[in-house]
């Protein structure tokens, strides 16, 4: 078949790729997108979205047990795991077909199949109907990442699960081991623990949620332990012995190895970029530890070839990928004012219970970078809305540069903080200072008032605590 020519070919239809395709099309470019499995990528099908649907079920289940506190009656409370999973898969399916619709609406040609780059400006797509050759002035790599597998701890999807099995569980765990306490590990631990699994989390670093501010990590650990989780820090799973109905984990702590039995293990020890089999090395693309090396504008150094999202390195977040997709599309279309993504301006959200959200530098990082800081804190217990919601546990912490009043970072743990963080994200984008935030009128009664009070606290002006 004769080759089809495009202005832009995007490889991968996750939140980086499909957004890049839409923006390119909006700017008048002729666009194709290649996807080997699911429109929407891991995020919509096996990641961010179905996990949020499942966590919502466990949150409602948790609230049902608290009915009495709210003057309500709920008896014989139970769950149907298959129905919880079915709802979650339904959410994923709806979003997946939504992306397909967006491609049609934006006149993006979709090619389902495996892509390779046989030469500069060329994409070969091997699909069910054979191979199609595409040519493009610009190619955007958005192939994402997959779960990292450690030797001996590989998933078998029966007793040892990666994210797919954890989202479509073959059974309900009774004794669950979660390896890794980053966002993915802690979200799964939170979900299964809420449904009654006896949950142990093993973290190799000295604290859970190790990328968060130390105070948030410490608060989270206490909250998780109060919910019945066992948290092992500075610990490492050395091997898993699999037998019928049980897995024996050899866990090393403080130089000693102990054996513990579980019926289910979830491995969440990070990700590796999908860089293989594309033909990148032959084109001269630099790859470092499974990630494509790019400059701040996502350029690979090979003319007309860009890489965005997880394949281009940390932070491994859908919203970062989408933003990079828009930036690259605008560069290709010749727009002059293009703003590279600043990693420290990207919020991280973890949907465990309690929720965790942050943006910018932790207090320790700000000090390490040489800033003299002013730090403010405000607890949920001092906020009327939090008390009315029955959610008095958590706090908001803000870090400012003492010299300029610049907001360097914000860190939160508690109910709905994943929605609140955006206020500080906008603030940082607008280069806000403490004065702007102090003079802003926050609506009452809302959880957002804690954000105001945390700023006031940094400048010894806190009102309600």
Short mmCIF file of C-alpha atoms in Angstrom, two decimals:
data_model
loop_
_atom_site.label_atom_id
_atom_site.label_comp_id
_atom_site.label_asym_id
_atom_site.label_seq_id
_atom_site.Cartn_x
_atom_site.Cartn_y
_atom_site.Cartn_z
CA UNK A 1 0.00 0.00 0.00
CA UNK A 2 1.32 3.47 -0.85
CA UNK A 3 2.36 5.57 2.15
CA UNK A 4 0.02 8.12 3.68
CA UNK A 5 1.51 11.48 4.48
CA UNK A 6 0.77 13.71 7.47
CA UNK A 7 2.10 16.83 9.13
CA UNK A 8 2.19 15.05 12.49
CA UNK A 9 2.09 11.40 13.51
CA UNK A 10 1.60 10.73 17.23
CA UNK A 11 2.62 7.31 18.59
CA UNK A 12 0.55 6.40 21.64
CA UNK A 13 -2.99 7.55 22.48
CA UNK A 14 -2.68 8.14 26.22
CA UNK A 15 -3.23 11.54 27.89
CA UNK A 16 -0.04 12.84 26.25
CA UNK A 17 -0.61 11.50 22.75
CA UNK A 18 -4.31 12.09 22.24
CA UNK A 19 -4.08 15.64 23.59
CA UNK A 20 -1.10 16.36 21.29
CA UNK A 21 -3.18 15.05 18.36
CA UNK A 22 -6.20 17.22 19.22
CA UNK A 23 -4.12 20.39 19.65
CA UNK A 24 -2.20 19.73 16.42
CA UNK A 25 -5.49 19.34 14.55
CA UNK A 26 -6.92 22.52 16.12
CA UNK A 27 -3.88 24.36 14.74
CA UNK A 28 -4.69 23.22 11.20
CA UNK A 29 -2.21 20.33 10.88
CA UNK A 30 -3.01 16.98 9.24
CA UNK A 31 -2.69 14.43 12.05
CA UNK A 32 -2.56 10.67 12.56
CA UNK A 33 -2.36 8.78 15.84
CA UNK A 34 -1.12 5.21 16.31
CA UNK A 35 -2.25 3.09 19.28
CA UNK A 36 -1.51 -0.59 19.85
CA UNK A 37 -4.07 -1.33 22.55
CA UNK A 38 -6.52 1.18 24.07
CA UNK A 39 -7.54 4.73 23.17
CA UNK A 40 -6.80 6.72 26.31
CA UNK A 41 -3.73 4.65 27.17
CA UNK A 42 -2.98 3.25 30.62
CA UNK A 43 -4.36 6.32 32.40
CA UNK A 44 -7.94 6.00 31.20
CA UNK A 45 -8.05 2.21 30.92
CA UNK A 46 -5.76 0.73 33.58
CA UNK A 47 -4.51 3.61 35.69
CA UNK A 48 -5.70 6.98 36.99
CA UNK A 49 -9.37 6.65 36.10
CA UNK A 50 -10.45 3.09 37.03
CA UNK A 51 -8.49 3.34 40.29
CA UNK A 52 -10.38 6.53 41.18
CA UNK A 53 -13.67 4.73 40.47
CA UNK A 54 -12.66 1.85 42.79
CA UNK A 55 -11.40 4.20 45.49
CA UNK A 56 -14.73 6.04 45.37
CA UNK A 57 -16.48 2.74 46.12
CA UNK A 58 -14.23 2.10 49.11
CA UNK A 59 -14.72 5.70 50.31
CA UNK A 60 -18.53 5.32 50.20
CA UNK A 61 -18.20 1.95 51.98
CA UNK A 62 -16.08 3.60 54.68
CA UNK A 63 -18.67 6.40 55.07
CA UNK A 64 -21.53 3.86 55.34
CA UNK A 65 -19.80 2.43 58.40
CA UNK A 66 -19.81 5.94 59.89
CA UNK A 67 -23.55 6.47 59.24
CA UNK A 68 -24.37 6.65 62.96
CA UNK A 69 -22.07 9.68 63.42
CA UNK A 70 -24.25 11.58 60.92
CA UNK A 71 -27.53 10.57 62.52
CA UNK A 72 -28.18 7.95 59.83
CA UNK A 73 -28.95 4.25 59.90
CA UNK A 74 -27.24 1.71 57.63
CA UNK A 75 -27.35 -1.92 58.62
CA UNK A 76 -25.83 -5.14 57.25
CA UNK A 77 -23.30 -3.11 55.29
CA UNK A 78 -21.50 -5.19 52.69
CA UNK A 79 -19.88 -4.97 49.27
CA UNK A 80 -19.88 -6.97 46.06
CA UNK A 81 -16.31 -6.90 44.71
CA UNK A 82 -17.39 -8.00 41.22
CA UNK A 83 -19.90 -5.13 41.07
CA UNK A 84 -17.26 -2.64 42.29
CA UNK A 85 -14.91 -3.82 39.53
CA UNK A 86 -17.73 -3.77 36.97
CA UNK A 87 -18.48 -0.11 37.76
CA UNK A 88 -14.78 0.74 37.51
CA UNK A 89 -14.46 -1.01 34.12
CA UNK A 90 -17.60 0.81 32.95
CA UNK A 91 -16.01 4.16 33.79
CA UNK A 92 -12.87 3.15 31.84
CA UNK A 93 -14.95 2.02 28.84
CA UNK A 94 -16.93 5.27 28.78
CA UNK A 95 -13.75 7.34 28.80
CA UNK A 96 -12.08 5.11 26.19
CA UNK A 97 -14.96 5.60 23.75
CA UNK A 98 -14.94 9.32 24.59
CA UNK A 99 -11.35 9.57 23.28
CA UNK A 100 -12.39 7.76 20.08
CA UNK A 101 -15.16 10.32 19.65
CA UNK A 102 -12.71 13.21 20.19
CA UNK A 103 -10.42 11.80 17.48
CA UNK A 104 -13.34 11.71 14.98
CA UNK A 105 -14.52 15.19 15.98
CA UNK A 106 -11.02 16.60 15.47
CA UNK A 107 -10.46 14.73 12.17
CA UNK A 108 -7.49 12.75 13.50
CA UNK A 109 -6.79 9.54 11.53
CA UNK A 110 -6.51 6.59 13.93
CA UNK A 111 -4.29 3.59 13.15
CA UNK A 112 -4.55 0.64 15.55
CA UNK A 113 -1.32 -1.37 15.64
CA UNK A 114 2.36 -1.53 16.64
CA UNK A 115 4.50 1.37 15.42
CA UNK A 116 8.14 1.29 14.38
CA UNK A 117 10.29 4.10 12.99
CA UNK A 118 12.11 2.62 9.98
CA UNK A 119 13.72 5.97 9.13
CA UNK A 120 13.57 9.71 9.71
CA UNK A 121 10.00 10.98 9.23
CA UNK A 122 8.67 7.46 8.67
CA UNK A 123 6.28 5.38 10.76
CA UNK A 124 5.38 1.79 9.96
CA UNK A 125 2.18 0.47 11.59
CA UNK A 126 1.66 -3.28 11.90
CA UNK A 127 -2.04 -3.88 12.51
CA UNK A 128 -4.58 -6.66 12.05
CA UNK A 129 -4.96 -5.83 8.35
CA UNK A 130 -1.24 -5.81 7.58
CA UNK A 131 1.32 -3.04 7.57
CA UNK A 132 0.73 0.59 6.67
CA UNK A 133 3.51 3.07 5.94
CA UNK A 134 3.04 6.67 7.13
CA UNK A 135 5.28 9.66 6.54
CA UNK A 136 5.31 12.81 8.63
CA UNK A 137 7.21 16.07 8.95
CA UNK A 138 6.99 15.70 12.74
CA UNK A 139 6.64 12.62 14.94
CA UNK A 140 5.62 12.74 18.61
CA UNK A 141 6.55 9.74 20.78
CA UNK A 142 4.01 9.24 23.56
CA UNK A 143 4.39 5.51 24.22
CA UNK A 144 4.16 5.78 28.01
CA UNK A 145 5.46 3.31 30.53
CA UNK A 146 4.65 0.02 32.24
CA UNK A 147 5.12 -1.46 35.70
CA UNK A 148 8.70 -2.17 36.73
CA UNK A 149 9.34 -5.83 37.51
CA UNK A 150 12.02 -6.79 40.00
CA UNK A 151 13.75 -10.19 39.57
CA UNK A 152 11.95 -12.81 41.66
CA UNK A 153 9.03 -10.48 42.37
CA UNK A 154 7.45 -10.71 38.90
CA UNK A 155 3.67 -10.62 38.68
CA UNK A 156 1.81 -13.84 37.82
CA UNK A 157 -1.65 -12.20 38.07
CA UNK A 158 -2.85 -15.00 40.38
CA UNK A 159 -1.05 -14.41 43.67
CA UNK A 160 1.38 -11.64 42.72
CA UNK A 161 -0.38 -8.74 41.01
CA UNK A 162 0.68 -5.74 38.96
CA UNK A 163 -1.88 -2.97 38.38
CA UNK A 164 -4.07 -4.86 35.87
CA UNK A 165 -4.77 -7.78 38.21
CA UNK A 166 -5.22 -5.36 41.12
CA UNK A 167 -7.94 -3.61 39.06
CA UNK A 168 -9.65 -6.89 38.03
CA UNK A 169 -8.89 -9.04 41.09
CA UNK A 170 -9.24 -12.82 40.70
CA UNK A 171 -10.08 -12.94 44.45
CA UNK A 172 -10.45 -10.64 47.45
CA UNK A 173 -7.14 -10.60 49.38
CA UNK A 174 -7.26 -11.60 53.03
CA UNK A 175 -3.57 -11.11 53.86
CA UNK A 176 -2.19 -8.51 51.43
CA UNK A 177 1.39 -7.35 50.94
CA UNK A 178 1.93 -4.15 48.94
CA UNK A 179 5.51 -3.56 47.77
CA UNK A 180 6.14 0.16 47.31
CA UNK A 181 4.41 3.12 48.97
CA UNK A 182 4.37 5.62 46.12
CA UNK A 183 0.99 6.83 44.81
CA UNK A 184 0.08 3.55 43.06
CA UNK A 185 1.02 1.26 45.96
CA UNK A 186 -0.65 3.38 48.62
CA UNK A 187 -3.87 3.79 46.58
CA UNK A 188 -4.24 0.01 46.17
CA UNK A 189 -3.35 -0.51 49.85
CA UNK A 190 -6.01 2.06 50.79
CA UNK A 191 -8.68 0.40 48.62
CA UNK A 192 -8.15 -3.20 49.76
CA UNK A 193 -7.59 -2.23 53.39
CA UNK A 194 -10.91 -0.34 53.42
CA UNK A 195 -12.65 -3.49 52.15
CA UNK A 196 -11.17 -5.54 54.96
CA UNK A 197 -7.88 -6.98 53.70
CA UNK A 198 -5.20 -7.30 56.39
CA UNK A 199 -2.70 -5.00 54.63
CA UNK A 200 1.09 -4.66 55.00
CA UNK A 201 3.04 -2.03 53.05
CA UNK A 202 6.80 -2.38 52.53
CA UNK A 203 8.79 0.74 51.57
CA UNK A 204 12.54 0.72 50.85
CA UNK A 205 12.93 4.43 51.70
CA UNK A 206 12.79 5.78 55.26
CA UNK A 207 9.16 6.92 54.92
CA UNK A 208 5.89 6.26 53.09
CA UNK A 209 5.01 8.50 50.12
CA UNK A 210 8.73 9.37 49.94
CA UNK A 211 8.37 12.22 47.41
CA UNK A 212 6.09 14.16 49.79
CA UNK A 213 7.07 16.59 52.53
CA UNK A 214 8.30 14.76 55.65
CA UNK A 215 5.45 16.08 57.82
CA UNK A 216 2.88 14.76 55.33
CA UNK A 217 4.60 11.34 55.24
CA UNK A 218 4.60 11.14 59.05
CA UNK A 219 0.90 12.13 59.27
CA UNK A 220 -0.03 9.65 56.52
CA UNK A 221 1.79 6.79 58.25
CA UNK A 222 -0.13 7.44 61.50
CA UNK A 223 -3.45 7.62 59.62
CA UNK A 224 -2.76 4.38 57.73
CA UNK A 225 -1.75 2.57 60.94
CA UNK A 226 -4.90 3.82 62.66
CA UNK A 227 -6.86 2.18 59.79
CA UNK A 228 -5.12 -1.10 60.57
CA UNK A 229 -2.35 -1.13 57.97
CA UNK A 230 1.10 -2.36 58.90
CA UNK A 231 3.77 -0.03 57.53
CA UNK A 232 7.36 -1.30 57.20
CA UNK A 233 9.87 1.44 56.29
CA UNK A 234 13.54 1.00 55.32
CA UNK A 235 12.50 -2.54 54.37
CA UNK A 236 13.04 -4.65 51.29
CA UNK A 237 11.33 -7.74 49.91
CA UNK A 238 14.25 -10.01 48.95
CA UNK A 239 12.26 -12.93 47.55
CA UNK A 240 8.79 -14.44 47.24
CA UNK A 241 8.20 -18.17 47.69
CA UNK A 242 4.98 -19.08 45.91
CA UNK A 243 2.97 -22.08 47.05
CA UNK A 244 -0.66 -23.11 46.67
CA UNK A 245 -2.80 -20.46 48.37
CA UNK A 246 0.11 -18.57 49.93
CA UNK A 247 3.16 -16.46 49.18
CA UNK A 248 6.00 -16.29 51.69
CA UNK A 249 7.83 -12.96 51.55
CA UNK A 250 11.40 -12.66 52.79
CA UNK A 251 11.49 -9.11 54.17
CA UNK A 252 14.80 -7.53 55.17
CA UNK A 253 14.75 -4.86 57.88
CA UNK A 254 17.71 -3.54 59.83
CA UNK A 255 19.98 -6.24 58.44
CA UNK A 256 17.66 -9.10 59.50
CA UNK A 257 15.46 -11.13 57.14
CA UNK A 258 12.06 -12.28 58.39
CA UNK A 259 9.53 -14.47 56.62
CA UNK A 260 5.87 -13.46 56.46
CA UNK A 261 2.97 -15.27 54.77
CA UNK A 262 0.40 -13.56 52.54
CA UNK A 263 -2.24 -14.80 50.10
CA UNK A 264 -1.78 -11.84 47.72
CA UNK A 265 1.07 -9.49 46.80
CA UNK A 266 0.76 -6.24 44.82
CA UNK A 267 4.00 -4.99 43.29
CA UNK A 268 4.17 -1.20 42.79
CA UNK A 269 7.89 -0.52 42.58
CA UNK A 270 7.93 2.10 39.85
CA UNK A 271 7.77 2.14 36.07
CA UNK A 272 9.93 1.64 33.00
CA UNK A 273 9.49 3.54 29.75
CA UNK A 274 8.16 1.79 26.62
CA UNK A 275 11.21 2.46 24.45
CA UNK A 276 11.85 -0.99 22.98
CA UNK A 277 11.04 -2.19 19.48
CA UNK A 278 10.51 1.28 18.00
CA UNK A 279 13.86 1.55 16.24
CA UNK A 280 14.92 4.58 18.27
CA UNK A 281 18.60 3.66 18.71
CA UNK A 282 19.10 3.32 14.94
CA UNK A 283 17.75 6.87 14.51
CA UNK A 284 20.25 8.19 17.05
CA UNK A 285 17.83 8.81 19.91
CA UNK A 286 19.55 8.85 23.32
CA UNK A 287 17.96 6.55 25.92
CA UNK A 288 18.88 6.75 29.61
CA UNK A 289 17.46 4.14 32.03
CA UNK A 290 14.48 3.32 29.78
CA UNK A 291 13.61 6.98 29.16
CA UNK A 292 14.15 9.09 26.05
CA UNK A 293 16.51 11.99 26.70
CA UNK A 294 14.95 15.32 25.68
CA UNK A 295 15.54 19.01 26.23
CA UNK A 296 12.96 21.14 28.08
CA UNK A 297 10.97 21.49 24.84
CA UNK A 298 10.65 17.67 24.50
CA UNK A 299 13.05 17.60 21.51
CA UNK A 300 15.04 14.39 21.17
CA UNK A 301 17.92 15.86 19.19
CA UNK A 302 16.72 14.00 16.08
CA UNK A 303 15.17 16.53 13.72
CA UNK A 304 11.36 16.46 13.81
CA UNK A 305 11.17 13.83 16.58
CA UNK A 306 9.71 14.72 19.99
CA UNK A 307 9.03 12.67 23.14
CA UNK A 308 6.40 13.54 25.75
CA UNK A 309 4.92 12.09 28.94
CA UNK A 310 6.19 9.08 30.87
CA UNK A 311 8.63 8.02 28.15
CA UNK A 312 10.39 11.37 28.56
CA UNK A 313 10.94 10.98 32.32
CA UNK A 314 9.66 12.26 35.65
CA UNK A 315 7.28 13.42 36.97
CA UNK A 316 5.23 10.47 35.70
CA UNK A 317 1.88 12.23 35.68
CA UNK A 318 -0.90 12.35 33.11
CA UNK A 319 -1.36 16.11 33.39
CA UNK A 320 2.34 16.69 32.70
CA UNK A 321 2.06 14.53 29.55
CA UNK A 322 -1.03 16.46 28.34
CA UNK A 323 0.66 19.81 28.89
CA UNK A 324 3.77 18.67 27.01
CA UNK A 325 1.53 17.42 24.18
CA UNK A 326 -0.02 20.89 23.80
CA UNK A 327 3.40 22.58 23.97
CA UNK A 328 4.90 20.35 21.26
CA UNK A 329 1.84 20.75 18.99
CA UNK A 330 2.16 24.54 19.27
CA UNK A 331 5.89 24.43 18.50
CA UNK A 332 5.29 22.26 15.43
CA UNK A 333 2.59 24.68 14.25
CA UNK A 334 5.09 27.53 14.53
CA UNK A 335 3.68 29.38 17.54
CA UNK A 336 6.30 31.70 19.01
CA UNK A 337 5.47 31.90 22.71
CA UNK A 338 5.74 28.35 24.00
CA UNK A 339 6.26 27.69 27.70
CA UNK A 340 8.18 24.58 28.75
CA UNK A 341 6.78 22.59 31.64
CA UNK A 342 8.40 23.35 34.99
CA UNK A 343 8.38 20.11 37.02
CA UNK A 344 8.19 22.04 40.31
CA UNK A 345 4.95 23.69 39.15
CA UNK A 346 3.18 20.36 38.57
CA UNK A 347 0.95 19.15 41.39
CA UNK A 348 1.04 15.56 42.58
CA UNK A 349 -2.18 13.98 43.91
CA UNK A 350 -2.62 10.68 45.75
CA UNK A 351 -6.17 9.42 46.30
CA UNK A 352 -5.59 7.29 49.37
CA UNK A 353 -7.55 7.94 52.55
CA UNK A 354 -6.73 10.64 53.68
CA UNK A 355 -5.93 12.26 50.33
CA UNK A 356 -2.49 13.80 49.73
CA UNK A 357 -1.60 16.65 47.37
CA UNK A 358 1.41 18.89 46.85
CA UNK A 359 3.08 21.34 44.50
CA UNK A 360 6.54 22.90 44.45
CA UNK A 361 9.36 22.30 46.88
CA UNK A 362 9.16 20.47 50.19
CA UNK A 363 10.52 22.42 53.16
CA UNK A 364 13.69 20.28 53.13
CA UNK A 365 14.24 20.77 49.38
CA UNK A 366 13.74 24.55 49.62
CA UNK A 367 16.37 24.74 52.39
CA UNK A 368 18.71 22.47 50.42
CA UNK A 369 18.41 24.90 47.46
CA UNK A 370 19.57 27.71 49.76
CA UNK A 371 16.28 29.47 50.48
CA UNK A 372 15.61 30.99 53.87
CA UNK A 373 12.00 29.92 54.39
CA UNK A 374 8.87 30.95 56.22
CA UNK A 375 6.56 28.00 56.90
CA UNK A 376 2.87 28.08 57.80
CA UNK A 377 0.55 25.27 58.86
CA UNK A 378 -3.17 24.99 59.52
CA UNK A 379 -5.02 21.91 60.79
CA UNK A 380 -8.39 20.62 59.54
CA UNK A 381 -9.66 20.66 63.15
CA UNK A 382 -9.61 24.49 63.03
CA UNK A 383 -11.88 24.64 59.96
CA UNK A 384 -15.67 24.81 60.31
CA UNK A 385 -16.43 23.06 57.02
CA UNK A 386 -14.06 20.16 57.83
CA UNK A 387 -15.81 19.66 61.19
CA UNK A 388 -19.25 19.83 59.56
CA UNK A 389 -18.13 17.22 57.00
CA UNK A 390 -16.89 14.97 59.80
CA UNK A 391 -13.37 15.19 58.37
CA UNK A 392 -11.32 16.93 61.08
CA UNK A 393 -8.01 15.14 60.36
CA UNK A 394 -5.32 16.66 58.19
CA UNK A 395 -3.41 19.88 57.63
CA UNK A 396 -2.24 22.38 55.02
CA UNK A 397 1.39 23.49 54.95
CA UNK A 398 2.87 26.36 52.93
CA UNK A 399 6.53 27.23 52.32
CA UNK A 400 7.56 30.78 51.34
CA UNK A 401 10.82 32.46 50.43
CA UNK A 402 11.46 34.82 53.37
CA UNK A 403 13.25 37.33 51.12
CA UNK A 404 10.72 37.73 48.27
CA UNK A 405 7.50 36.23 49.63
CA UNK A 406 7.40 33.75 46.71
CA UNK A 407 5.25 30.65 47.33
CA UNK A 408 7.86 27.88 47.05
CA UNK A 409 5.66 24.91 47.89
CA UNK A 410 2.38 23.71 49.37
CA UNK A 411 1.64 20.33 50.96
CA UNK A 412 -1.70 18.97 52.15
CA UNK A 413 -3.22 15.87 53.63
CA UNK A 414 -6.93 15.40 54.36
CA UNK A 415 -10.36 15.34 52.74
CA UNK A 416 -10.56 16.66 49.15
CA UNK A 417 -7.05 18.14 49.12
CA UNK A 418 -6.60 16.83 45.55
CA UNK A 419 -9.17 19.46 44.53
CA UNK A 420 -7.80 22.20 46.82
CA UNK A 421 -4.19 22.05 45.58
CA UNK A 422 -5.13 23.76 42.32
CA UNK A 423 -5.48 27.08 44.15
CA UNK A 424 -1.78 27.04 44.95
CA UNK A 425 -0.92 25.74 41.46
CA UNK A 426 -2.63 28.78 39.91
CA UNK A 427 -0.91 30.97 42.50
CA UNK A 428 2.51 29.68 41.49
CA UNK A 429 1.72 30.08 37.78
CA UNK A 430 0.77 33.72 38.43
CA UNK A 431 3.98 34.16 40.49
CA UNK A 432 2.00 35.01 43.60
CA UNK A 433 3.51 36.34 46.81
CA UNK A 434 2.27 35.99 50.37
CA UNK A 435 0.76 39.49 50.13
CA UNK A 436 -1.53 38.49 47.23
CA UNK A 437 -2.69 35.39 49.10
CA UNK A 438 -3.21 37.25 52.40
CA UNK A 439 -5.35 39.86 50.63
CA UNK A 440 -7.47 37.28 48.80
CA UNK A 441 -10.97 36.78 50.24
CA UNK A 442 -11.67 33.04 50.55
CA UNK A 443 -15.32 31.91 50.64
CA UNK A 444 -16.83 30.70 53.94
CA UNK A 445 -17.52 27.99 54.93
CA UNK A 446 -15.10 26.06 52.72
CA UNK A 447 -12.09 23.83 53.16
CA UNK A 448 -10.17 26.38 51.05
CA UNK A 449 -10.10 28.75 54.04
CA UNK A 450 -7.38 26.49 55.49
CA UNK A 451 -5.18 27.50 52.56
CA UNK A 452 -5.61 31.15 53.56
CA UNK A 453 -4.96 30.41 57.24
CA UNK A 454 -1.81 28.41 56.42
CA UNK A 455 -0.43 31.47 54.58
CA UNK A 456 -1.43 33.73 57.47
CA UNK A 457 0.32 31.35 59.88
CA UNK A 458 3.61 31.62 57.97
CA UNK A 459 3.48 35.38 58.70
CA UNK A 460 2.27 35.08 62.32
CA UNK A 461 -1.22 36.31 61.47
CA UNK A 462 -3.28 33.12 61.81
CA UNK A 463 -6.85 33.80 63.00
CA UNK A 464 -8.57 30.53 63.85
CA UNK A 465 -5.86 28.61 65.67
#
